[in-house]
Amino acid sequence: MEKKLKKIWNIVSTTLVVLMVLCAVFLMGSRLMGYQVFNVISGSMEPEYMVGDLLYVKKVDVNTVKVGDPITFVLNEDLVVATHRVVRIDAENKHFYTKGDANETEDASPVHFNNVIGVPQFKVPKLGYVSDYIQHPPGMYIVIVAGVVLILAVFLPDLIGGKKKAEAVTEAQAEVQAEARSISDENAKLKAELEAMRAKLQEAEEKAIEK
């Protein structure tokens, strides 16, 4: 029964670790591959990008951007980031004119080429909610605590099991040593008895010779 429970726990803990690793790859590992990650927080690009989606944006040569392409850009001096679709291009003044798919009109201000962050390459639906939650308290603290607990849960049984095995080995060694001492004592006692018997026999032989 204990082995069966341990096997089940190993499967569960391994699954949780794999899920955490995949989540970490989607949220942070993508940066190593040149992607920037952004949460969709408004419905201006629905149904293409829904609120809560996570966008993976990659830097591109602005000269390759065409009308109809969605771009991610810095919207204003407050460094607000938006993703809208290009509807017109003013190459001479280096401006993109953009519009949200769900909006009735174009954006009030054009986007200068220098303000373009990149072009969305793909999205993961609803993962933006997770990303936003774990990047701010209390979600950040919950994830840290959960990670520590999971690590302990995965490795602690093996550590405890190793300790128990070590204790069992030590106990077995002590028993063997005690048994060896007991046998040694028995041998010494037997040897003493044999010496005593030999002495008695020798004494008896000497008395028989004298007679």
mmCIF file with all atom_site columns, C-alpha atoms in Angstrom:
data_model
loop_
_atom_site.group_PDB
_atom_site.id
_atom_site.type_symbol
_atom_site.label_atom_id
_atom_site.label_alt_id
_atom_site.label_comp_id
_atom_site.label_asym_id
_atom_site.label_entity_id
_atom_site.label_seq_id
_atom_site.pdbx_PDB_ins_code
_atom_site.Cartn_x
_atom_site.Cartn_y
_atom_site.Cartn_z
_atom_site.occupancy
_atom_site.B_iso_or_equiv
_atom_site.pdbx_formal_charge
_atom_site.auth_seq_id
_atom_site.auth_comp_id
_atom_site.auth_asym_id
_atom_site.auth_atom_id
_atom_site.pdbx_PDB_model_num
ATOM 1   C CA . MET A 1 1   ? 0.000   0.000   0.000   1.00 0.00 ? 1   MET A CA 1
ATOM 2   C CA . GLU A 1 2   ? 2.808   2.383   0.917   1.00 0.00 ? 2   GLU A CA 1
ATOM 3   C CA . LYS A 1 3   ? 4.585   1.710   -2.374  1.00 0.00 ? 3   LYS A CA 1
ATOM 4   C CA . LYS A 1 4   ? 1.360   2.325   -4.309  1.00 0.00 ? 4   LYS A CA 1
ATOM 5   C CA . LEU A 1 5   ? 0.755   5.668   -2.565  1.00 0.00 ? 5   LEU A CA 1
ATOM 6   C CA . LYS A 1 6   ? 4.358   6.681   -3.178  1.00 0.00 ? 6   LYS A CA 1
ATOM 7   C CA . LYS A 1 7   ? 4.004   5.833   -6.884  1.00 0.00 ? 7   LYS A CA 1
ATOM 8   C CA . ILE A 1 8   ? 0.803   7.903   -7.146  1.00 0.00 ? 8   ILE A CA 1
ATOM 9   C CA . TRP A 1 9   ? 2.452   10.831  -5.357  1.00 0.00 ? 9   TRP A CA 1
ATOM 10  C CA . ASN A 1 10  ? 5.475   10.647  -7.662  1.00 0.00 ? 10  ASN A CA 1
ATOM 11  C CA . ILE A 1 11  ? 3.171   10.880  -10.703 1.00 0.00 ? 11  ILE A CA 1
ATOM 12  C CA . VAL A 1 12  ? 1.217   13.815  -9.231  1.00 0.00 ? 12  VAL A CA 1
ATOM 13  C CA . SER A 1 13  ? 4.329   15.734  -8.127  1.00 0.00 ? 13  SER A CA 1
ATOM 14  C CA . THR A 1 14  ? 6.073   15.155  -11.470 1.00 0.00 ? 14  THR A CA 1
ATOM 15  C CA . THR A 1 15  ? 2.992   16.418  -13.338 1.00 0.00 ? 15  THR A CA 1
ATOM 16  C CA . LEU A 1 16  ? 2.896   19.566  -11.175 1.00 0.00 ? 16  LEU A CA 1
ATOM 17  C CA . VAL A 1 17  ? 6.590   20.225  -11.752 1.00 0.00 ? 17  VAL A CA 1
ATOM 18  C CA . VAL A 1 18  ? 6.169   19.822  -15.528 1.00 0.00 ? 18  VAL A CA 1
ATOM 19  C CA . LEU A 1 19  ? 3.213   22.246  -15.498 1.00 0.00 ? 19  LEU A CA 1
ATOM 20  C CA . MET A 1 20  ? 5.224   24.808  -13.528 1.00 0.00 ? 20  MET A CA 1
ATOM 21  C CA . VAL A 1 21  ? 8.162   24.491  -15.919 1.00 0.00 ? 21  VAL A CA 1
ATOM 22  C CA . LEU A 1 22  ? 5.904   24.897  -18.967 1.00 0.00 ? 22  LEU A CA 1
ATOM 23  C CA . CYS A 1 23  ? 4.261   27.931  -17.387 1.00 0.00 ? 23  CYS A CA 1
ATOM 24  C CA . ALA A 1 24  ? 7.682   29.431  -16.647 1.00 0.00 ? 24  ALA A CA 1
ATOM 25  C CA . VAL A 1 25  ? 8.775   28.809  -20.245 1.00 0.00 ? 25  VAL A CA 1
ATOM 26  C CA . PHE A 1 26  ? 5.658   30.490  -21.646 1.00 0.00 ? 26  PHE A CA 1
ATOM 27  C CA . LEU A 1 27  ? 5.926   33.457  -19.286 1.00 0.00 ? 27  LEU A CA 1
ATOM 28  C CA . MET A 1 28  ? 9.685   34.014  -19.038 1.00 0.00 ? 28  MET A CA 1
ATOM 29  C CA . GLY A 1 29  ? 11.646  31.590  -21.196 1.00 0.00 ? 29  GLY A CA 1
ATOM 30  C CA . SER A 1 30  ? 10.209  33.135  -24.347 1.00 0.00 ? 30  SER A CA 1
ATOM 31  C CA . ARG A 1 31  ? 12.270  36.270  -23.658 1.00 0.00 ? 31  ARG A CA 1
ATOM 32  C CA . LEU A 1 32  ? 15.392  34.213  -24.319 1.00 0.00 ? 32  LEU A CA 1
ATOM 33  C CA . MET A 1 33  ? 14.052  33.543  -27.822 1.00 0.00 ? 33  MET A CA 1
ATOM 34  C CA . GLY A 1 34  ? 13.601  37.229  -28.573 1.00 0.00 ? 34  GLY A CA 1
ATOM 35  C CA . TYR A 1 35  ? 9.927   37.592  -27.667 1.00 0.00 ? 35  TYR A CA 1
ATOM 36  C CA . GLN A 1 36  ? 8.378   40.267  -25.487 1.00 0.00 ? 36  GLN A CA 1
ATOM 37  C CA . VAL A 1 37  ? 5.210   39.280  -23.666 1.00 0.00 ? 37  VAL A CA 1
ATOM 38  C CA . PHE A 1 38  ? 2.186   41.539  -23.204 1.00 0.00 ? 38  PHE A CA 1
ATOM 39  C CA . ASN A 1 39  ? -1.222  41.042  -21.598 1.00 0.00 ? 39  ASN A CA 1
ATOM 40  C CA . VAL A 1 40  ? -4.299  42.089  -23.517 1.00 0.00 ? 40  VAL A CA 1
ATOM 41  C CA . ILE A 1 41  ? -6.233  44.344  -21.128 1.00 0.00 ? 41  ILE A CA 1
ATOM 42  C CA . SER A 1 42  ? -8.826  45.908  -23.460 1.00 0.00 ? 42  SER A CA 1
ATOM 43  C CA . GLY A 1 43  ? -11.227 44.674  -26.087 1.00 0.00 ? 43  GLY A CA 1
ATOM 44  C CA . SER A 1 44  ? -10.128 47.074  -28.830 1.00 0.00 ? 44  SER A CA 1
ATOM 45  C CA . MET A 1 45  ? -8.759  44.216  -30.973 1.00 0.00 ? 45  MET A CA 1
ATOM 46  C CA . GLU A 1 46  ? -11.515 41.671  -30.404 1.00 0.00 ? 46  GLU A CA 1
ATOM 47  C CA . PRO A 1 47  ? -12.139 39.101  -31.720 1.00 0.00 ? 47  PRO A CA 1
ATOM 48  C CA . GLU A 1 48  ? -8.526  38.803  -32.912 1.00 0.00 ? 48  GLU A CA 1
ATOM 49  C CA . TYR A 1 49  ? -7.109  39.357  -29.435 1.00 0.00 ? 49  TYR A CA 1
ATOM 50  C CA . MET A 1 50  ? -9.400  38.839  -26.455 1.00 0.00 ? 50  MET A CA 1
ATOM 51  C CA . VAL A 1 51  ? -9.011  40.347  -23.003 1.00 0.00 ? 51  VAL A CA 1
ATOM 52  C CA . GLY A 1 52  ? -6.752  38.044  -20.976 1.00 0.00 ? 52  GLY A CA 1
ATOM 53  C CA . ASP A 1 53  ? -4.800  36.718  -23.958 1.00 0.00 ? 53  ASP A CA 1
ATOM 54  C CA . LEU A 1 54  ? -1.018  36.744  -23.761 1.00 0.00 ? 54  LEU A CA 1
ATOM 55  C CA . LEU A 1 55  ? 0.702   38.161  -26.854 1.00 0.00 ? 55  LEU A CA 1
ATOM 56  C CA . TYR A 1 56  ? 4.196   37.163  -27.930 1.00 0.00 ? 56  TYR A CA 1
ATOM 57  C CA . VAL A 1 57  ? 5.701   40.080  -29.793 1.00 0.00 ? 57  VAL A CA 1
ATOM 58  C CA . LYS A 1 58  ? 8.918   40.004  -31.797 1.00 0.00 ? 58  LYS A CA 1
ATOM 59  C CA . LYS A 1 59  ? 10.934  42.967  -33.051 1.00 0.00 ? 59  LYS A CA 1
ATOM 60  C CA . VAL A 1 60  ? 10.883  43.356  -36.827 1.00 0.00 ? 60  VAL A CA 1
ATOM 61  C CA . ASP A 1 61  ? 12.184  45.746  -39.445 1.00 0.00 ? 61  ASP A CA 1
ATOM 62  C CA . VAL A 1 62  ? 9.477   48.449  -39.611 1.00 0.00 ? 62  VAL A CA 1
ATOM 63  C CA . ASN A 1 63  ? 9.992   48.657  -43.368 1.00 0.00 ? 63  ASN A CA 1
ATOM 64  C CA . THR A 1 64  ? 8.531   45.158  -43.670 1.00 0.00 ? 64  THR A CA 1
ATOM 65  C CA . VAL A 1 65  ? 5.273   46.110  -41.929 1.00 0.00 ? 65  VAL A CA 1
ATOM 66  C CA . LYS A 1 66  ? 2.314   46.294  -44.329 1.00 0.00 ? 66  LYS A CA 1
ATOM 67  C CA . VAL A 1 67  ? -1.190  47.683  -44.177 1.00 0.00 ? 67  VAL A CA 1
ATOM 68  C CA . GLY A 1 68  ? -3.333  45.128  -42.366 1.00 0.00 ? 68  GLY A CA 1
ATOM 69  C CA . ASP A 1 69  ? -0.554  43.970  -40.022 1.00 0.00 ? 69  ASP A CA 1
ATOM 70  C CA . PRO A 1 70  ? -1.118  44.303  -36.276 1.00 0.00 ? 70  PRO A CA 1
ATOM 71  C CA . ILE A 1 71  ? 1.717   46.110  -34.485 1.00 0.00 ? 71  ILE A CA 1
ATOM 72  C CA . THR A 1 72  ? 2.564   46.570  -30.822 1.00 0.00 ? 72  THR A CA 1
ATOM 73  C CA . PHE A 1 73  ? 3.743   50.068  -29.999 1.00 0.00 ? 73  PHE A CA 1
ATOM 74  C CA . VAL A 1 74  ? 4.252   52.680  -27.286 1.00 0.00 ? 74  VAL A CA 1
ATOM 75  C CA . LEU A 1 75  ? 1.048   54.690  -27.325 1.00 0.00 ? 75  LEU A CA 1
ATOM 76  C CA . ASN A 1 76  ? 2.005   57.831  -25.392 1.00 0.00 ? 76  ASN A CA 1
ATOM 77  C CA . GLU A 1 77  ? 4.500   59.509  -23.060 1.00 0.00 ? 77  GLU A CA 1
ATOM 78  C CA . ASP A 1 78  ? 3.177   57.445  -20.142 1.00 0.00 ? 78  ASP A CA 1
ATOM 79  C CA . LEU A 1 79  ? 4.672   54.417  -21.940 1.00 0.00 ? 79  LEU A CA 1
ATOM 80  C CA . VAL A 1 80  ? 1.278   52.771  -22.334 1.00 0.00 ? 80  VAL A CA 1
ATOM 81  C CA . VAL A 1 81  ? 1.607   49.860  -24.779 1.00 0.00 ? 81  VAL A CA 1
ATOM 82  C CA . ALA A 1 82  ? -1.084  49.027  -27.327 1.00 0.00 ? 82  ALA A CA 1
ATOM 83  C CA . THR A 1 83  ? -1.594  46.580  -30.169 1.00 0.00 ? 83  THR A CA 1
ATOM 84  C CA . HIS A 1 84  ? -3.659  47.824  -33.130 1.00 0.00 ? 84  HIS A CA 1
ATOM 85  C CA . ARG A 1 85  ? -3.825  47.152  -36.835 1.00 0.00 ? 85  ARG A CA 1
ATOM 86  C CA . VAL A 1 86  ? -2.086  49.314  -39.438 1.00 0.00 ? 86  VAL A CA 1
ATOM 87  C CA . VAL A 1 87  ? -4.576  50.989  -41.767 1.00 0.00 ? 87  VAL A CA 1
ATOM 88  C CA . ARG A 1 88  ? -2.290  53.517  -43.475 1.00 0.00 ? 88  ARG A CA 1
ATOM 89  C CA . ILE A 1 89  ? 1.433   54.152  -43.795 1.00 0.00 ? 89  ILE A CA 1
ATOM 90  C CA . ASP A 1 90  ? 3.138   57.508  -44.212 1.00 0.00 ? 90  ASP A CA 1
ATOM 91  C CA . ALA A 1 91  ? 6.619   56.350  -45.212 1.00 0.00 ? 91  ALA A CA 1
ATOM 92  C CA . GLU A 1 92  ? 7.854   59.868  -45.833 1.00 0.00 ? 92  GLU A CA 1
ATOM 93  C CA . ASN A 1 93  ? 7.144   61.040  -42.281 1.00 0.00 ? 93  ASN A CA 1
ATOM 94  C CA . LYS A 1 94  ? 7.729   57.569  -40.830 1.00 0.00 ? 94  LYS A CA 1
ATOM 95  C CA . HIS A 1 95  ? 4.251   57.181  -39.364 1.00 0.00 ? 95  HIS A CA 1
ATOM 96  C CA . PHE A 1 96  ? 1.821   54.283  -39.074 1.00 0.00 ? 96  PHE A CA 1
ATOM 97  C CA . TYR A 1 97  ? -1.878  55.048  -38.772 1.00 0.00 ? 97  TYR A CA 1
ATOM 98  C CA . THR A 1 98  ? -3.602  52.420  -36.675 1.00 0.00 ? 98  THR A CA 1
ATOM 99  C CA . LYS A 1 99  ? -7.037  51.297  -35.570 1.00 0.00 ? 99  LYS A CA 1
ATOM 100 C CA . GLY A 1 100 ? -8.411  48.699  -33.204 1.00 0.00 ? 100 GLY A CA 1
ATOM 101 C CA . ASP A 1 101 ? -10.504 46.053  -34.948 1.00 0.00 ? 101 ASP A CA 1
ATOM 102 C CA . ALA A 1 102 ? -13.374 46.707  -32.538 1.00 0.00 ? 102 ALA A CA 1
ATOM 103 C CA . ASN A 1 103 ? -13.089 50.507  -32.733 1.00 0.00 ? 103 ASN A CA 1
ATOM 104 C CA . GLU A 1 104 ? -15.189 52.679  -35.005 1.00 0.00 ? 104 GLU A CA 1
ATOM 105 C CA . THR A 1 105 ? -12.462 55.191  -35.826 1.00 0.00 ? 105 THR A CA 1
ATOM 106 C CA . GLU A 1 106 ? -8.710  55.372  -36.305 1.00 0.00 ? 106 GLU A CA 1
ATOM 107 C CA . ASP A 1 107 ? -6.457  56.142  -33.368 1.00 0.00 ? 107 ASP A CA 1
ATOM 108 C CA . ALA A 1 108 ? -6.150  59.851  -32.647 1.00 0.00 ? 108 ALA A CA 1
ATOM 109 C CA . SER A 1 109 ? -2.381  59.971  -33.095 1.00 0.00 ? 109 SER A CA 1
ATOM 110 C CA . PRO A 1 110 ? -0.139  58.238  -35.642 1.00 0.00 ? 110 PRO A CA 1
ATOM 111 C CA . VAL A 1 111 ? 2.595   55.889  -34.464 1.00 0.00 ? 111 VAL A CA 1
ATOM 112 C CA . HIS A 1 112 ? 6.150   56.921  -35.280 1.00 0.00 ? 112 HIS A CA 1
ATOM 113 C CA . PHE A 1 113 ? 8.348   54.139  -36.612 1.00 0.00 ? 113 PHE A CA 1
ATOM 114 C CA . ASN A 1 114 ? 10.623  54.533  -33.562 1.00 0.00 ? 114 ASN A CA 1
ATOM 115 C CA . ASN A 1 115 ? 7.733   53.729  -31.205 1.00 0.00 ? 115 ASN A CA 1
ATOM 116 C CA . VAL A 1 116 ? 7.059   50.324  -32.723 1.00 0.00 ? 116 VAL A CA 1
ATOM 117 C CA . ILE A 1 117 ? 7.990   47.489  -30.362 1.00 0.00 ? 117 ILE A CA 1
ATOM 118 C CA . GLY A 1 118 ? 7.275   44.686  -32.788 1.00 0.00 ? 118 GLY A CA 1
ATOM 119 C CA . VAL A 1 119 ? 4.659   42.490  -34.413 1.00 0.00 ? 119 VAL A CA 1
ATOM 120 C CA . PRO A 1 120 ? 2.608   39.853  -32.519 1.00 0.00 ? 120 PRO A CA 1
ATOM 121 C CA . GLN A 1 121 ? 3.706   36.376  -33.599 1.00 0.00 ? 121 GLN A CA 1
ATOM 122 C CA . PHE A 1 122 ? 1.214   34.289  -31.647 1.00 0.00 ? 122 PHE A CA 1
ATOM 123 C CA . LYS A 1 123 ? -1.000  34.336  -28.570 1.00 0.00 ? 123 LYS A CA 1
ATOM 124 C CA . VAL A 1 124 ? -1.920  32.033  -25.698 1.00 0.00 ? 124 VAL A CA 1
ATOM 125 C CA . PRO A 1 125 ? -5.584  32.505  -24.752 1.00 0.00 ? 125 PRO A CA 1
ATOM 126 C CA . LYS A 1 126 ? -6.284  33.506  -21.139 1.00 0.00 ? 126 LYS A CA 1
ATOM 127 C CA . LEU A 1 127 ? -2.686  33.044  -20.017 1.00 0.00 ? 127 LEU A CA 1
ATOM 128 C CA . GLY A 1 128 ? -2.516  36.797  -19.568 1.00 0.00 ? 128 GLY A CA 1
ATOM 129 C CA . TYR A 1 129 ? -4.661  36.474  -16.451 1.00 0.00 ? 129 TYR A CA 1
ATOM 130 C CA . VAL A 1 130 ? -2.105  34.085  -14.972 1.00 0.00 ? 130 VAL A CA 1
ATOM 131 C CA . SER A 1 131 ? 0.799   36.309  -15.989 1.00 0.00 ? 131 SER A CA 1
ATOM 132 C CA . ASP A 1 132 ? -0.785  39.393  -14.454 1.00 0.00 ? 132 ASP A CA 1
ATOM 133 C CA . TYR A 1 133 ? -1.688  37.552  -11.250 1.00 0.00 ? 133 TYR A CA 1
ATOM 134 C CA . ILE A 1 134 ? 1.738   36.079  -10.526 1.00 0.00 ? 134 ILE A CA 1
ATOM 135 C CA . GLN A 1 135 ? 3.585   39.332  -11.267 1.00 0.00 ? 135 GLN A CA 1
ATOM 136 C CA . HIS A 1 136 ? 1.816   41.248  -8.513  1.00 0.00 ? 136 HIS A CA 1
ATOM 137 C CA . PRO A 1 137 ? 1.075   40.586  -4.825  1.00 0.00 ? 137 PRO A CA 1
ATOM 138 C CA . PRO A 1 138 ? -0.526  38.491  -3.473  1.00 0.00 ? 138 PRO A CA 1
ATOM 139 C CA . GLY A 1 139 ? -0.193  36.190  -6.488  1.00 0.00 ? 139 GLY A CA 1
ATOM 140 C CA . MET A 1 140 ? 3.588   36.581  -6.528  1.00 0.00 ? 140 MET A CA 1
ATOM 141 C CA . TYR A 1 141 ? 3.859   35.439  -2.902  1.00 0.00 ? 141 TYR A CA 1
ATOM 142 C CA . ILE A 1 142 ? 1.456   32.550  -3.428  1.00 0.00 ? 142 ILE A CA 1
ATOM 143 C CA . VAL A 1 143 ? 3.508   31.267  -6.375  1.00 0.00 ? 143 VAL A CA 1
ATOM 144 C CA . ILE A 1 144 ? 6.761   31.508  -4.391  1.00 0.00 ? 144 ILE A CA 1
ATOM 145 C CA . VAL A 1 145 ? 5.274   29.643  -1.430  1.00 0.00 ? 145 VAL A CA 1
ATOM 146 C CA . ALA A 1 146 ? 3.667   27.056  -3.723  1.00 0.00 ? 146 ALA A CA 1
ATOM 147 C CA . GLY A 1 147 ? 6.999   26.497  -5.479  1.00 0.00 ? 147 GLY A CA 1
ATOM 148 C CA . VAL A 1 148 ? 8.841   25.972  -2.189  1.00 0.00 ? 148 VAL A CA 1
ATOM 149 C CA . VAL A 1 149 ? 6.130   23.602  -0.923  1.00 0.00 ? 149 VAL A CA 1
ATOM 150 C CA . LEU A 1 150 ? 6.198   21.632  -4.175  1.00 0.00 ? 150 LEU A CA 1
ATOM 151 C CA . ILE A 1 151 ? 9.988   21.313  -4.088  1.00 0.00 ? 151 ILE A CA 1
ATOM 152 C CA . LEU A 1 152 ? 9.834   20.100  -0.488  1.00 0.00 ? 152 LEU A CA 1
ATOM 153 C CA . ALA A 1 153 ? 7.012   17.720  -1.330  1.00 0.00 ? 153 ALA A CA 1
ATOM 154 C CA . VAL A 1 154 ? 9.005   16.250  -4.214  1.00 0.00 ? 154 VAL A CA 1
ATOM 155 C CA . PHE A 1 155 ? 12.338  15.850  -2.451  1.00 0.00 ? 155 PHE A CA 1
ATOM 156 C CA . LEU A 1 156 ? 11.439  15.542  1.246   1.00 0.00 ? 156 LEU A CA 1
ATOM 157 C CA . PRO A 1 157 ? 10.085  11.957  1.031   1.00 0.00 ? 157 PRO A CA 1
ATOM 158 C CA . ASP A 1 158 ? 13.375  10.831  -0.536  1.00 0.00 ? 158 ASP A CA 1
ATOM 159 C CA . LEU A 1 159 ? 15.371  12.673  2.127   1.00 0.00 ? 159 LEU A CA 1
ATOM 160 C CA . ILE A 1 160 ? 13.263  11.150  4.907   1.00 0.00 ? 160 ILE A CA 1
ATOM 161 C CA . GLY A 1 161 ? 13.431  7.762   3.226   1.00 0.00 ? 161 GLY A CA 1
ATOM 162 C CA . GLY A 1 162 ? 17.206  8.089   2.937   1.00 0.00 ? 162 GLY A CA 1
ATOM 163 C CA . LYS A 1 163 ? 17.442  9.008   6.616   1.00 0.00 ? 163 LYS A CA 1
ATOM 164 C CA . LYS A 1 164 ? 15.302  6.034   7.595   1.00 0.00 ? 164 LYS A CA 1
ATOM 165 C CA . LYS A 1 165 ? 17.444  3.749   5.442   1.00 0.00 ? 165 LYS A CA 1
ATOM 166 C CA . ALA A 1 166 ? 20.586  5.126   7.070   1.00 0.00 ? 166 ALA A CA 1
ATOM 167 C CA . GLU A 1 167 ? 19.077  4.569   10.518  1.00 0.00 ? 167 GLU A CA 1
ATOM 168 C CA . ALA A 1 168 ? 18.065  1.035   9.538   1.00 0.00 ? 168 ALA A CA 1
ATOM 169 C CA . VAL A 1 169 ? 21.586  0.316   8.291   1.00 0.00 ? 169 VAL A CA 1
ATOM 170 C CA . THR A 1 170 ? 23.097  1.729   11.480  1.00 0.00 ? 170 THR A CA 1
ATOM 171 C CA . GLU A 1 171 ? 20.725  -0.361  13.579  1.00 0.00 ? 171 GLU A CA 1
ATOM 172 C CA . ALA A 1 172 ? 21.552  -3.483  11.563  1.00 0.00 ? 172 ALA A CA 1
ATOM 173 C CA . GLN A 1 173 ? 25.265  -2.795  11.971  1.00 0.00 ? 173 GLN A CA 1
ATOM 174 C CA . ALA A 1 174 ? 24.791  -2.394  15.727  1.00 0.00 ? 174 ALA A CA 1
ATOM 175 C CA . GLU A 1 175 ? 22.907  -5.703  15.868  1.00 0.00 ? 175 GLU A CA 1
ATOM 176 C CA . VAL A 1 176 ? 25.652  -7.450  13.902  1.00 0.00 ? 176 VAL A CA 1
ATOM 177 C CA . GLN A 1 177 ? 28.311  -5.982  16.189  1.00 0.00 ? 177 GLN A CA 1
ATOM 178 C CA . ALA A 1 178 ? 26.338  -7.054  19.283  1.00 0.00 ? 178 ALA A CA 1
ATOM 179 C CA . GLU A 1 179 ? 25.925  -10.542 17.850  1.00 0.00 ? 179 GLU A CA 1
ATOM 180 C CA . ALA A 1 180 ? 29.650  -10.677 17.075  1.00 0.00 ? 180 ALA A CA 1
ATOM 181 C CA . ARG A 1 181 ? 30.479  -9.617  20.647  1.00 0.00 ? 181 ARG A CA 1
ATOM 182 C CA . SER A 1 182 ? 28.068  -12.264 21.978  1.00 0.00 ? 182 SER A CA 1
ATOM 183 C CA . ILE A 1 183 ? 29.687  -14.958 19.845  1.00 0.00 ? 183 ILE A CA 1
ATOM 184 C CA . SER A 1 184 ? 33.134  -13.754 20.929  1.00 0.00 ? 184 SER A CA 1
ATOM 185 C CA . ASP A 1 185 ? 32.066  -13.937 24.597  1.00 0.00 ? 185 ASP A CA 1
ATOM 186 C CA . GLU A 1 186 ? 30.652  -17.413 24.069  1.00 0.00 ? 186 GLU A CA 1
ATOM 187 C CA . ASN A 1 187 ? 33.874  -18.519 22.408  1.00 0.00 ? 187 ASN A CA 1
ATOM 188 C CA . ALA A 1 188 ? 35.913  -17.102 25.285  1.00 0.00 ? 188 ALA A CA 1
ATOM 189 C CA . LYS A 1 189 ? 33.687  -18.855 27.822  1.00 0.00 ? 189 LYS A CA 1
ATOM 190 C CA . LEU A 1 190 ? 33.886  -22.129 25.914  1.00 0.00 ? 190 LEU A CA 1
ATOM 191 C CA . LYS A 1 191 ? 37.645  -21.803 25.661  1.00 0.00 ? 191 LYS A CA 1
ATOM 192 C CA . ALA A 1 192 ? 37.878  -21.188 29.409  1.00 0.00 ? 192 ALA A CA 1
ATOM 193 C CA . GLU A 1 193 ? 35.728  -24.258 30.091  1.00 0.00 ? 193 GLU A CA 1
ATOM 194 C CA . LEU A 1 194 ? 37.907  -26.372 27.791  1.00 0.00 ? 194 LEU A CA 1
ATOM 195 C CA . GLU A 1 195 ? 41.047  -25.133 29.549  1.00 0.00 ? 195 GLU A CA 1
ATOM 196 C CA . ALA A 1 196 ? 39.480  -25.991 32.887  1.00 0.00 ? 196 ALA A CA 1
ATOM 197 C CA . MET A 1 197 ? 38.534  -29.467 31.679  1.00 0.00 ? 197 MET A CA 1
ATOM 198 C CA . ARG A 1 198 ? 42.045  -29.982 30.288  1.00 0.00 ? 198 ARG A CA 1
ATOM 199 C CA . ALA A 1 199 ? 43.544  -28.944 33.606  1.00 0.00 ? 199 ALA A CA 1
ATOM 200 C CA . LYS A 1 200 ? 41.317  -31.393 35.484  1.00 0.00 ? 200 LYS A CA 1
ATOM 201 C CA . LEU A 1 201 ? 42.203  -34.218 33.089  1.00 0.00 ? 201 LEU A CA 1
ATOM 202 C CA . GLN A 1 202 ? 45.890  -33.459 33.449  1.00 0.00 ? 202 GLN A CA 1
ATOM 203 C CA . GLU A 1 203 ? 45.537  -33.393 37.223  1.00 0.00 ? 203 GLU A CA 1
ATOM 204 C CA . ALA A 1 204 ? 43.689  -36.709 37.172  1.00 0.00 ? 204 ALA A CA 1
ATOM 205 C CA . GLU A 1 205 ? 46.377  -38.318 35.001  1.00 0.00 ? 205 GLU A CA 1
ATOM 206 C CA . GLU A 1 206 ? 49.112  -37.107 37.333  1.00 0.00 ? 206 GLU A CA 1
ATOM 207 C CA . LYS A 1 207 ? 47.310  -38.602 40.356  1.00 0.00 ? 207 LYS A CA 1
ATOM 208 C CA . ALA A 1 208 ? 46.871  -41.925 38.526  1.00 0.00 ? 208 ALA A CA 1
ATOM 209 C CA . ILE A 1 209 ? 50.611  -42.072 37.770  1.00 0.00 ? 209 ILE A CA 1
ATOM 210 C CA . GLU A 1 210 ? 51.517  -41.425 41.396  1.00 0.00 ? 210 GLU A CA 1
ATOM 211 C CA . LYS A 1 211 ? 49.403  -44.378 42.503  1.00 0.00 ? 211 LYS A CA 1
#
